[in-house]
């Protein structure tokens, strides 16, 4: 299993950051490089616990689909999205929020497993982990901008 952990400091109230982080439209804006769009389930606005979304985006020159469910949510502290259907053996993305001295600290913990044994592990080491890290960094930079300008 691979784990990616990031922390982003955002100069905005925790409620604003939390809601932008679970906003389907904001995610689509941040993922424009991969042409990622919500095609089923909750496709606009705020996603809530128990709801699903199916994403379609272009990664590594292929259009891929990924269906997630918001399996846990405690406003405004955390939420978790987990893969229901997709190309990972397992996929879990935990989002944590904490307000400290007027700043919101948003933490991502993404854990996933690749299929295809050693070939999947090599692909992860050579390309996937870096791709997903950059995807999250770009997304978080976008969340920072929209949250701070609200």
PDB file of C-alpha atoms in Angstrom:
ATOM      1  CA  UNK A   1       0.000   0.000   0.000  1.00  0.00           C
ATOM      2  CA  UNK A   2       1.173   3.495  -0.876  1.00  0.00           C
ATOM      3  CA  UNK A   3       0.423   6.543   1.276  1.00  0.00           C
ATOM      4  CA  UNK A   4       0.601  10.198   0.238  1.00  0.00           C
ATOM      5  CA  UNK A   5       0.350  12.832   2.986  1.00  0.00           C
ATOM      6  CA  UNK A   6       0.075  16.565   2.401  1.00  0.00           C
ATOM      7  CA  UNK A   7      -0.749  19.589   4.530  1.00  0.00           C
ATOM      8  CA  UNK A   8      -1.962  22.922   3.144  1.00  0.00           C
ATOM      9  CA  UNK A   9      -2.359  26.127   5.173  1.00  0.00           C
ATOM     10  CA  UNK A  10      -5.303  28.226   4.001  1.00  0.00           C
ATOM     11  CA  UNK A  11      -6.188  31.722   5.251  1.00  0.00           C
ATOM     12  CA  UNK A  12      -9.937  31.134   5.399  1.00  0.00           C
ATOM     13  CA  UNK A  13     -12.485  29.876   7.925  1.00  0.00           C
ATOM     14  CA  UNK A  14     -12.695  26.111   8.339  1.00  0.00           C
ATOM     15  CA  UNK A  15     -16.325  25.948   7.130  1.00  0.00           C
ATOM     16  CA  UNK A  16     -15.444  27.587   3.806  1.00  0.00           C
ATOM     17  CA  UNK A  17     -12.439  25.306   3.212  1.00  0.00           C
ATOM     18  CA  UNK A  18     -14.397  22.182   4.190  1.00  0.00           C
ATOM     19  CA  UNK A  19     -17.249  23.014   1.821  1.00  0.00           C
ATOM     20  CA  UNK A  20     -14.974  23.854  -1.113  1.00  0.00           C
ATOM     21  CA  UNK A  21     -13.077  20.582  -0.533  1.00  0.00           C
ATOM     22  CA  UNK A  22     -16.293  18.564  -0.962  1.00  0.00           C
ATOM     23  CA  UNK A  23     -17.728  20.676  -3.760  1.00  0.00           C
ATOM     24  CA  UNK A  24     -18.020  18.738  -7.023  1.00  0.00           C
ATOM     25  CA  UNK A  25     -17.886  21.894  -9.180  1.00  0.00           C
ATOM     26  CA  UNK A  26     -14.718  23.126  -7.438  1.00  0.00           C
ATOM     27  CA  UNK A  27     -13.094  19.717  -7.939  1.00  0.00           C
ATOM     28  CA  UNK A  28     -13.912  19.804 -11.650  1.00  0.00           C
ATOM     29  CA  UNK A  29     -12.328  23.264 -11.927  1.00  0.00           C
ATOM     30  CA  UNK A  30      -9.175  22.087 -10.147  1.00  0.00           C
ATOM     31  CA  UNK A  31      -8.952  18.945 -12.311  1.00  0.00           C
ATOM     32  CA  UNK A  32      -9.319  20.680 -15.663  1.00  0.00           C
ATOM     33  CA  UNK A  33      -5.830  19.480 -16.719  1.00  0.00           C
ATOM     34  CA  UNK A  34      -7.143  15.912 -16.703  1.00  0.00           C
ATOM     35  CA  UNK A  35     -10.561  16.849 -18.155  1.00  0.00           C
ATOM     36  CA  UNK A  36     -12.122  15.307 -15.052  1.00  0.00           C
ATOM     37  CA  UNK A  37     -15.905  15.551 -14.870  1.00  0.00           C
ATOM     38  CA  UNK A  38     -18.567  14.056 -12.631  1.00  0.00           C
ATOM     39  CA  UNK A  39     -20.768  11.822 -14.795  1.00  0.00           C
ATOM     40  CA  UNK A  40     -22.988  10.000 -12.274  1.00  0.00           C
ATOM     41  CA  UNK A  41     -24.187  10.232  -8.695  1.00  0.00           C
ATOM     42  CA  UNK A  42     -23.731  13.678  -7.193  1.00  0.00           C
ATOM     43  CA  UNK A  43     -22.553  15.717 -10.175  1.00  0.00           C
ATOM     44  CA  UNK A  44     -22.845  19.295  -8.838  1.00  0.00           C
ATOM     45  CA  UNK A  45     -22.608  21.134  -5.550  1.00  0.00           C
ATOM     46  CA  UNK A  46     -21.762  19.655  -2.170  1.00  0.00           C
ATOM     47  CA  UNK A  47     -21.402  15.902  -1.715  1.00  0.00           C
ATOM     48  CA  UNK A  48     -22.475  14.412   1.619  1.00  0.00           C
ATOM     49  CA  UNK A  49     -21.984  11.236   3.640  1.00  0.00           C
ATOM     50  CA  UNK A  50     -23.367   8.179   1.871  1.00  0.00           C
ATOM     51  CA  UNK A  51     -23.463   9.848  -1.537  1.00  0.00           C
ATOM     52  CA  UNK A  52     -21.483   8.662  -4.545  1.00  0.00           C
ATOM     53  CA  UNK A  53     -19.832  10.328  -7.492  1.00  0.00           C
ATOM     54  CA  UNK A  54     -18.407   8.779 -10.644  1.00  0.00           C
ATOM     55  CA  UNK A  55     -15.505  10.697 -12.167  1.00  0.00           C
ATOM     56  CA  UNK A  56     -14.272  10.412 -15.751  1.00  0.00           C
ATOM     57  CA  UNK A  57     -10.871  11.887 -16.495  1.00  0.00           C
ATOM     58  CA  UNK A  58      -7.842  11.527 -18.719  1.00  0.00           C
ATOM     59  CA  UNK A  59      -4.826  10.080 -16.920  1.00  0.00           C
ATOM     60  CA  UNK A  60      -1.757   8.692 -18.698  1.00  0.00           C
ATOM     61  CA  UNK A  61      -3.473   9.338 -22.082  1.00  0.00           C
ATOM     62  CA  UNK A  62      -6.481   7.150 -21.198  1.00  0.00           C
ATOM     63  CA  UNK A  63      -9.979   8.144 -20.149  1.00  0.00           C
ATOM     64  CA  UNK A  64     -10.629   6.354 -16.857  1.00  0.00           C
ATOM     65  CA  UNK A  65     -13.618   6.146 -14.533  1.00  0.00           C
ATOM     66  CA  UNK A  66     -13.550   6.099 -10.756  1.00  0.00           C
ATOM     67  CA  UNK A  67     -16.617   5.774  -8.523  1.00  0.00           C
ATOM     68  CA  UNK A  68     -16.294   6.943  -4.918  1.00  0.00           C
ATOM     69  CA  UNK A  69     -18.537   7.095  -1.878  1.00  0.00           C
ATOM     70  CA  UNK A  70     -18.266   9.536   0.986  1.00  0.00           C
ATOM     71  CA  UNK A  71     -18.000   6.829   3.635  1.00  0.00           C
ATOM     72  CA  UNK A  72     -17.407   9.089   6.638  1.00  0.00           C
ATOM     73  CA  UNK A  73     -18.034  12.738   7.412  1.00  0.00           C
ATOM     74  CA  UNK A  74     -17.843  14.905  10.500  1.00  0.00           C
ATOM     75  CA  UNK A  75     -18.460  18.544   9.544  1.00  0.00           C
ATOM     76  CA  UNK A  76     -16.088  20.522   9.726  1.00  0.00           C
ATOM     77  CA  UNK A  77     -13.371  18.126  10.872  1.00  0.00           C
ATOM     78  CA  UNK A  78     -13.002  15.426   8.237  1.00  0.00           C
ATOM     79  CA  UNK A  79     -14.488  13.364   5.460  1.00  0.00           C
ATOM     80  CA  UNK A  80     -13.375  10.223   3.682  1.00  0.00           C
ATOM     81  CA  UNK A  81     -13.909   9.163   0.094  1.00  0.00           C
ATOM     82  CA  UNK A  82     -13.335   5.547  -0.882  1.00  0.00           C
ATOM     83  CA  UNK A  83     -13.352   3.795  -4.235  1.00  0.00           C
ATOM     84  CA  UNK A  84     -16.373   1.653  -5.026  1.00  0.00           C
ATOM     85  CA  UNK A  85     -15.383   0.919  -8.633  1.00  0.00           C
ATOM     86  CA  UNK A  86     -12.222   1.809 -10.480  1.00  0.00           C
ATOM     87  CA  UNK A  87      -8.726   0.801 -11.449  1.00  0.00           C
ATOM     88  CA  UNK A  88      -7.185   0.611  -7.990  1.00  0.00           C
ATOM     89  CA  UNK A  89      -7.107  -2.543  -5.912  1.00  0.00           C
ATOM     90  CA  UNK A  90      -8.082  -0.222  -3.042  1.00  0.00           C
ATOM     91  CA  UNK A  91      -8.291   3.551  -2.678  1.00  0.00           C
ATOM     92  CA  UNK A  92      -9.069   5.715   0.365  1.00  0.00           C
ATOM     93  CA  UNK A  93      -8.636   9.494   0.627  1.00  0.00           C
ATOM     94  CA  UNK A  94      -8.975  11.036   4.074  1.00  0.00           C
ATOM     95  CA  UNK A  95      -9.446  14.819   4.344  1.00  0.00           C
ATOM     96  CA  UNK A  96      -8.759  16.456   7.736  1.00  0.00           C
ATOM     97  CA  UNK A  97      -9.403  20.096   8.708  1.00  0.00           C
ATOM     98  CA  UNK A  98      -8.172  22.026  11.730  1.00  0.00           C
ATOM     99  CA  UNK A  99      -8.314  25.728  12.496  1.00  0.00           C
ATOM    100  CA  UNK A 100      -5.150  27.106  14.129  1.00  0.00           C
ATOM    101  CA  UNK A 101      -4.529  30.811  14.777  1.00  0.00           C
ATOM    102  CA  UNK A 102      -7.038  31.915  12.136  1.00  0.00           C
ATOM    103  CA  UNK A 103      -5.750  29.532   9.478  1.00  0.00           C
ATOM    104  CA  UNK A 104      -7.281  26.299   8.328  1.00  0.00           C
ATOM    105  CA  UNK A 105      -4.841  23.428   8.013  1.00  0.00           C
ATOM    106  CA  UNK A 106      -6.123  20.943   5.467  1.00  0.00           C
ATOM    107  CA  UNK A 107      -4.446  17.534   5.570  1.00  0.00           C
ATOM    108  CA  UNK A 108      -4.742  14.833   2.937  1.00  0.00           C
ATOM    109  CA  UNK A 109      -3.955  11.191   3.599  1.00  0.00           C
ATOM    110  CA  UNK A 110      -4.370   9.155   0.427  1.00  0.00           C
ATOM    111  CA  UNK A 111      -3.834   5.398   0.641  1.00  0.00           C
ATOM    112  CA  UNK A 112      -4.084   3.099  -2.341  1.00  0.00           C
ATOM    113  CA  UNK A 113      -3.035  -0.248  -3.721  1.00  0.00           C
ATOM    114  CA  UNK A 114      -2.371  -0.974  -7.359  1.00  0.00           C
ATOM    115  CA  UNK A 115      -3.476  -4.169  -9.080  1.00  0.00           C
ATOM    116  CA  UNK A 116      -1.272  -6.365 -11.290  1.00  0.00           C
ATOM    117  CA  UNK A 117       1.279  -7.461  -8.691  1.00  0.00           C
ATOM    118  CA  UNK A 118       4.859  -6.434  -9.334  1.00  0.00           C
ATOM    119  CA  UNK A 119       3.903  -4.592 -12.540  1.00  0.00           C
ATOM    120  CA  UNK A 120       1.463  -2.409 -10.607  1.00  0.00           C
ATOM    121  CA  UNK A 121       4.070  -1.728  -7.935  1.00  0.00           C
ATOM    122  CA  UNK A 122       6.649  -0.727 -10.555  1.00  0.00           C
ATOM    123  CA  UNK A 123       4.132   1.571 -12.269  1.00  0.00           C
ATOM    124  CA  UNK A 124       3.387   3.140  -8.884  1.00  0.00           C
ATOM    125  CA  UNK A 125       7.069   3.726  -8.115  1.00  0.00           C
ATOM    126  CA  UNK A 126       7.899   4.995 -11.604  1.00  0.00           C
ATOM    127  CA  UNK A 127       4.855   7.187 -12.323  1.00  0.00           C
ATOM    128  CA  UNK A 128       1.642   6.865 -10.340  1.00  0.00           C
ATOM    129  CA  UNK A 129       2.682   8.204  -6.917  1.00  0.00           C
ATOM    130  CA  UNK A 130       4.243  11.297  -8.490  1.00  0.00           C
ATOM    131  CA  UNK A 131       1.177  11.809 -10.713  1.00  0.00           C
ATOM    132  CA  UNK A 132      -1.238  11.583  -7.775  1.00  0.00           C
ATOM    133  CA  UNK A 133       0.936  13.824  -5.582  1.00  0.00           C
ATOM    134  CA  UNK A 134       1.026  16.502  -8.285  1.00  0.00           C
ATOM    135  CA  UNK A 135      -2.728  16.105  -8.835  1.00  0.00           C
ATOM    136  CA  UNK A 136      -3.336  16.751  -5.113  1.00  0.00           C
ATOM    137  CA  UNK A 137      -0.900  19.671  -4.973  1.00  0.00           C
ATOM    138  CA  UNK A 138      -2.637  21.325  -7.933  1.00  0.00           C
ATOM    139  CA  UNK A 139      -6.072  20.665  -6.395  1.00  0.00           C
ATOM    140  CA  UNK A 140      -4.995  22.055  -3.019  1.00  0.00           C
ATOM    141  CA  UNK A 141      -3.522  25.192  -4.612  1.00  0.00           C
ATOM    142  CA  UNK A 142      -6.868  25.756  -6.325  1.00  0.00           C
ATOM    143  CA  UNK A 143      -8.768  25.174  -3.045  1.00  0.00           C
ATOM    144  CA  UNK A 144      -6.478  27.675  -1.327  1.00  0.00           C
ATOM    145  CA  UNK A 145      -7.185  30.347  -3.940  1.00  0.00           C
ATOM    146  CA  UNK A 146     -10.970  29.927  -4.021  1.00  0.00           C
ATOM    147  CA  UNK A 147     -11.232  29.671  -0.229  1.00  0.00           C
ATOM    148  CA  UNK A 148      -9.078  32.719   0.436  1.00  0.00           C
ATOM    149  CA  UNK A 149     -11.001  34.779  -2.132  1.00  0.00           C
ATOM    150  CA  UNK A 150     -14.459  33.963  -0.743  1.00  0.00           C
TER     151      UNK A 150
END
